[in-house]
Coordinates of C-alpha atoms in Angstrom, one line a residue:
M8 CA 0.0 0.0 0.0
I9 CA 1.1 3.5 -0.7
E10 CA -0.1 6.9 0.5
A11 CA -1.7 8.8 -2.4
T12 CA -3.6 12.1 -2.7
H13 CA -6.9 12.0 -4.5
S14 CA -8.6 15.2 -5.7
L15 CA -12.4 15.3 -5.4
L16 CA -14.9 17.8 -6.6
S17 CA -18.1 18.1 -4.6
G18 CA -20.8 20.8 -4.7
G19 CA -18.5 23.0 -6.7
S20 CA -15.7 23.0 -4.2
R21 CA -12.5 21.0 -4.4
R22 CA -11.6 18.6 -1.7
V23 CA -8.3 16.7 -1.4
L24 CA -8.3 13.6 0.7
T25 CA -5.3 11.6 1.6
G26 CA -5.6 7.9 2.2
A27 CA -4.2 4.4 1.5
I28 CA -4.6 3.4 -2.1
P29 CA -3.2 0.3 -3.7
A30 CA 0.1 0.8 -5.5
I31 CA -1.6 0.3 -8.8
Q32 CA -3.0 3.8 -8.2
L33 CA -6.6 3.2 -9.3
L34 CA -9.3 0.6 -9.2
F35 CA -9.3 0.9 -13.0
C36 CA -5.9 -0.9 -13.0
I37 CA -7.4 -4.1 -11.7
V38 CA -7.8 -6.6 -14.5
T39 CA -9.9 -9.5 -13.4
A40 CA -11.4 -12.5 -15.1
E41 CA -14.5 -10.4 -15.7
A42 CA -12.4 -7.8 -17.5
V43 CA -11.2 -10.5 -19.9
A44 CA -14.8 -11.0 -20.8
G45 CA -15.1 -7.3 -21.5
S46 CA -17.5 -6.6 -18.6
A47 CA -15.3 -4.5 -16.4
A48 CA -13.3 -1.3 -16.5
W49 CA -9.5 -1.7 -16.7
L50 CA -7.7 1.6 -17.3
G51 CA -4.4 2.1 -15.6
R52 CA -1.0 3.7 -16.3
G53 CA 1.5 1.2 -17.8
L54 CA -1.0 -1.6 -18.2
S55 CA -1.7 -3.5 -21.4
C56 CA -5.4 -4.1 -21.7
V57 CA -6.4 -7.8 -22.0
C58 CA -10.1 -6.9 -22.5
A59 CA -9.8 -6.9 -26.2
Q60 CA -8.2 -10.3 -26.6
R61 CA -9.9 -12.7 -29.0
R62 CA -12.2 -15.2 -27.3
E63 CA -12.7 -18.8 -28.6
S64 CA -16.4 -18.2 -28.8
D65 CA -16.0 -15.3 -31.3
D66 CA -16.2 -17.6 -34.3
A67 CA -19.5 -18.8 -33.1
R68 CA -21.1 -15.4 -33.0
P69 CA -23.7 -14.5 -35.6
S70 CA -23.0 -11.7 -38.0
F71 CA -25.4 -9.1 -39.5
D72 CA -25.3 -7.8 -43.0
L73 CA -24.9 -4.1 -43.4
T74 CA -26.3 -1.6 -45.9
P75 CA -23.8 0.4 -47.9
A76 CA -24.6 3.4 -45.7
Q77 CA -24.0 1.5 -42.5
E78 CA -20.8 0.1 -43.9
E79 CA -19.6 3.6 -44.7
C80 CA -20.6 5.0 -41.3
L81 CA -18.9 2.1 -39.4
Q82 CA -15.7 2.6 -41.4
K83 CA -15.6 6.3 -40.5
L84 CA -16.2 5.4 -36.8
Q85 CA -13.5 2.7 -36.9
N86 CA -11.1 5.3 -38.4
R87 CA -11.7 7.5 -35.4
I88 CA -11.2 4.6 -33.0
D89 CA -7.9 3.8 -34.6
I90 CA -6.4 7.2 -34.0
P91 CA -4.2 7.2 -30.8
Y92 CA -3.8 10.4 -28.8
D93 CA -0.6 12.1 -29.9
G94 CA 0.5 15.1 -27.8
S95 CA 2.7 16.3 -30.6
V96 CA -0.2 16.8 -33.0
P97 CA -1.6 20.4 -33.0
E98 CA -5.2 19.3 -33.4
H99 CA -4.9 17.0 -30.4
Q100 CA -3.3 19.8 -28.3
E101 CA -6.1 22.2 -29.2
A102 CA -8.7 19.6 -28.4
L103 CA -7.2 19.1 -25.0
R104 CA -7.0 22.9 -24.3
A105 CA -10.7 23.2 -25.5
L106 CA -11.6 20.5 -23.0
W107 CA -10.0 22.4 -20.2
N108 CA -11.7 25.6 -21.2
A109 CA -15.1 23.9 -21.3
A110 CA -14.5 22.4 -17.8
F111 CA -13.0 25.4 -16.1
P112 CA -13.8 28.5 -18.2
E113 CA -12.7 30.9 -15.6
E114 CA -9.4 29.2 -14.7
E115 CA -6.4 29.7 -17.0
L116 CA -4.5 26.5 -17.9
H117 CA -0.8 26.8 -17.3
G118 CA 0.3 24.0 -19.7
L119 CA -0.7 20.8 -21.4
I120 CA 1.4 19.1 -18.7
S121 CA 0.3 20.6 -15.4
E122 CA -0.8 19.6 -11.9
Q123 CA -4.0 21.3 -12.7
W124 CA -5.2 18.3 -14.8
K125 CA -5.7 16.4 -11.6
E126 CA -8.6 18.7 -10.8
M127 CA -10.5 17.1 -13.7
G128 CA -9.8 13.6 -12.5
W129 CA -6.7 12.6 -14.5
Q130 CA -4.2 10.3 -12.8
G131 CA -1.3 12.7 -13.1
K132 CA -0.2 16.0 -14.6
D133 CA -0.1 14.7 -18.2
P134 CA -3.5 13.5 -19.5
S135 CA -1.9 11.9 -22.5
T136 CA -0.8 8.9 -20.3
D137 CA -4.5 8.1 -19.6
F138 CA -5.6 8.2 -23.2
R139 CA -4.0 4.9 -24.2
G140 CA -7.2 3.0 -23.3
G141 CA -9.5 5.1 -25.5
G142 CA -7.3 7.0 -28.0
F143 CA -8.2 10.4 -29.4
I144 CA -11.8 9.5 -29.7
S145 CA -12.1 9.4 -25.9
L146 CA -11.0 13.1 -25.8
E147 CA -13.5 13.9 -28.6
N148 CA -16.2 12.2 -26.5
L149 CA -15.5 14.3 -23.5
L150 CA -15.4 17.5 -25.6
F151 CA -18.7 16.6 -27.3
F152 CA -20.2 16.1 -23.9
A153 CA -19.0 19.4 -22.6
R154 CA -20.2 21.3 -25.6
N155 CA -23.6 19.7 -26.1
F156 CA -24.7 19.0 -22.6
P157 CA -22.7 21.5 -20.5
K158 CA -24.9 21.3 -17.4
S159 CA -24.8 17.5 -17.2
F160 CA -21.0 17.7 -17.9
Q161 CA -20.5 20.2 -15.1
D162 CA -22.8 18.3 -12.7
L163 CA -20.7 15.1 -13.2
L164 CA -17.4 16.9 -13.1
R165 CA -18.2 18.7 -9.8
K166 CA -20.3 15.8 -8.4
Q167 CA -23.2 18.1 -7.8
E168 CA -26.0 15.6 -7.8
G169 CA -27.1 13.1 -5.2
D170 CA -25.7 11.8 -1.9
R171 CA -22.0 11.4 -2.9
S172 CA -19.6 9.0 -1.3
V173 CA -16.4 10.2 0.4
W174 CA -14.2 8.4 -2.3
E175 CA -15.6 9.4 -5.7
Y176 CA -14.6 8.1 -9.1
P177 CA -12.2 10.4 -11.0
F178 CA -14.3 12.1 -13.7
A179 CA -11.8 12.1 -16.6
V180 CA -10.4 8.6 -16.2
A181 CA -14.0 7.3 -15.8
G182 CA -14.8 9.0 -19.1
V183 CA -12.0 7.1 -20.9
N184 CA -13.3 3.9 -19.4
I185 CA -16.7 4.6 -20.8
T186 CA -15.4 5.1 -24.3
F187 CA -13.5 1.8 -24.1
M188 CA -16.5 0.0 -22.7
L189 CA -18.8 1.2 -25.5
I190 CA -16.3 0.1 -28.2
Q191 CA -16.3 -3.4 -26.7
M192 CA -20.0 -3.6 -26.0
L193 CA -20.9 -2.6 -29.6
D194 CA -18.1 -4.7 -31.1
L195 CA -17.0 -1.7 -33.2
E196 CA -13.7 -3.2 -34.2
A197 CA -15.3 -6.1 -36.1
V198 CA -15.9 -5.9 -39.8
K199 CA -19.6 -6.3 -39.2
P200 CA -21.7 -6.5 -35.9
R201 CA -21.9 -9.9 -34.2
T202 CA -24.5 -8.9 -31.6
M203 CA -28.0 -7.5 -31.8
V204 CA -26.9 -4.5 -29.7
G205 CA -24.1 -3.8 -32.2
A206 CA -26.5 -4.1 -35.2
M207 CA -29.1 -1.8 -33.5
F208 CA -26.4 0.8 -32.9
L209 CA -25.3 0.8 -36.5
K210 CA -28.9 1.6 -37.5
F211 CA -28.7 4.7 -35.4
L212 CA -25.2 5.6 -36.6
A213 CA -26.4 5.5 -40.3
E214 CA -29.0 8.1 -39.4
N215 CA -26.9 10.2 -37.1
E216 CA -23.1 10.4 -37.5
S217 CA -22.8 11.7 -33.9
A218 CA -24.6 8.6 -32.5
F219 CA -21.5 7.3 -30.8
D220 CA -20.7 10.6 -29.1
L221 CA -24.4 10.9 -28.1
L222 CA -24.5 7.4 -26.7
Y223 CA -21.3 8.2 -24.8
C224 CA -23.1 11.2 -23.0
I225 CA -26.1 9.0 -22.2
T226 CA -23.8 6.3 -20.8
F227 CA -21.8 8.7 -18.6
K228 CA -25.0 10.0 -17.0
L229 CA -26.4 6.5 -16.7
M230 CA -23.2 5.3 -15.0
D231 CA -23.4 8.2 -12.5
H232 CA -27.1 7.4 -11.9
Q233 CA -26.1 3.8 -11.2
W234 CA -23.3 5.0 -8.9
L235 CA -25.8 6.9 -6.8
T236 CA -28.4 4.2 -6.9
M237 CA -25.9 1.6 -5.7
R238 CA -24.5 4.0 -3.1
A239 CA -21.1 3.1 -4.6
S240 CA -17.7 4.1 -3.5
Y241 CA -14.2 4.0 -5.0
M242 CA -13.8 0.2 -4.9
D243 CA -17.3 -0.4 -6.5
F244 CA -16.5 1.1 -9.9
N245 CA -16.2 -2.2 -11.8
A246 CA -19.6 -3.3 -10.4
V247 CA -21.1 0.0 -11.4
M248 CA -19.8 -0.3 -14.9
K249 CA -21.2 -3.8 -15.3
A250 CA -24.6 -2.6 -14.1
T251 CA -24.4 0.3 -16.5
R252 CA -23.6 -2.0 -19.4
R253 CA -26.5 -4.4 -18.6
Q254 CA -29.0 -1.5 -18.4
L255 CA -27.7 0.1 -21.6
E256 CA -27.9 -3.2 -23.5
K257 CA -31.5 -3.7 -22.2
E258 CA -32.5 -0.2 -23.4
L259 CA -30.9 -0.6 -26.8
L260 CA -32.8 -3.8 -27.5
A261 CA -36.2 -2.4 -26.5
E262 CA -39.0 -2.6 -29.0
D263 CA -40.1 0.5 -30.9
L264 CA -36.8 2.2 -30.4
T265 CA -36.3 4.5 -33.4
R266 CA -33.6 6.8 -32.2
L267 CA -31.1 7.2 -29.3
E268 CA -33.2 10.0 -27.9
D269 CA -35.9 7.5 -27.2
L270 CA -33.7 5.6 -24.7
P271 CA -35.1 6.0 -21.1
S272 CA -31.6 7.0 -19.9
Y273 CA -31.5 9.9 -22.4
K274 CA -33.9 11.7 -20.0
L275 CA -31.0 11.8 -17.4
L276 CA -29.2 14.4 -19.6
T277 CA -29.9 18.1 -19.1

């Protein structure tokens, strides 16, 4: 065990608590048998993710034929997923600055490598080390959330809703975990979907090119809702992510669903 400082945001004010945290730094570093099945979060500095390893049962999965429009939209999304975050690319630098400005509009950022980033819930002073699990698209997801649902974004960032636990999940790192979880849940790295959930999502994607970003926002709010409902704390994050995934899959497979805005969890967004 090591002593670590963990920044928390609650009710608009910043609190710093010091306590014993495992040397792996975050719960997200824990890779369990459930993580191999793609059901749990995993993110941690210096770890190689085993969640995406091929399973023997993959060959037995059904596949779904796509329309030309769906194929094109899937390819575009896969191209986004394949882009790693690169701190030397000006576009990536500007996106990171834009995220800071959206999160803390009245506080000047002192640098792309700064202790300030811990205020957003990154593990260290350089957010680029946390993007390996989600790539550049995880930054785009956070930025989309901040720009399109600013109140929900701020509520989650500052933990302003509900009866919060003493040890909260770090906002930014949780966001990267959500991007990764959605990529796995929807099987987006496959040539064509092999689950009903993935096939349903591609229907929405063909009608709305921002469907993945929108689903990300819905999922983040749903995750926080599950967190509060389960009265979760730091060590419960994996269980919360599993519950979030189950609920999201259930909603995506509901009858008469014509767009993502019809998902019950969409109502959580403000």
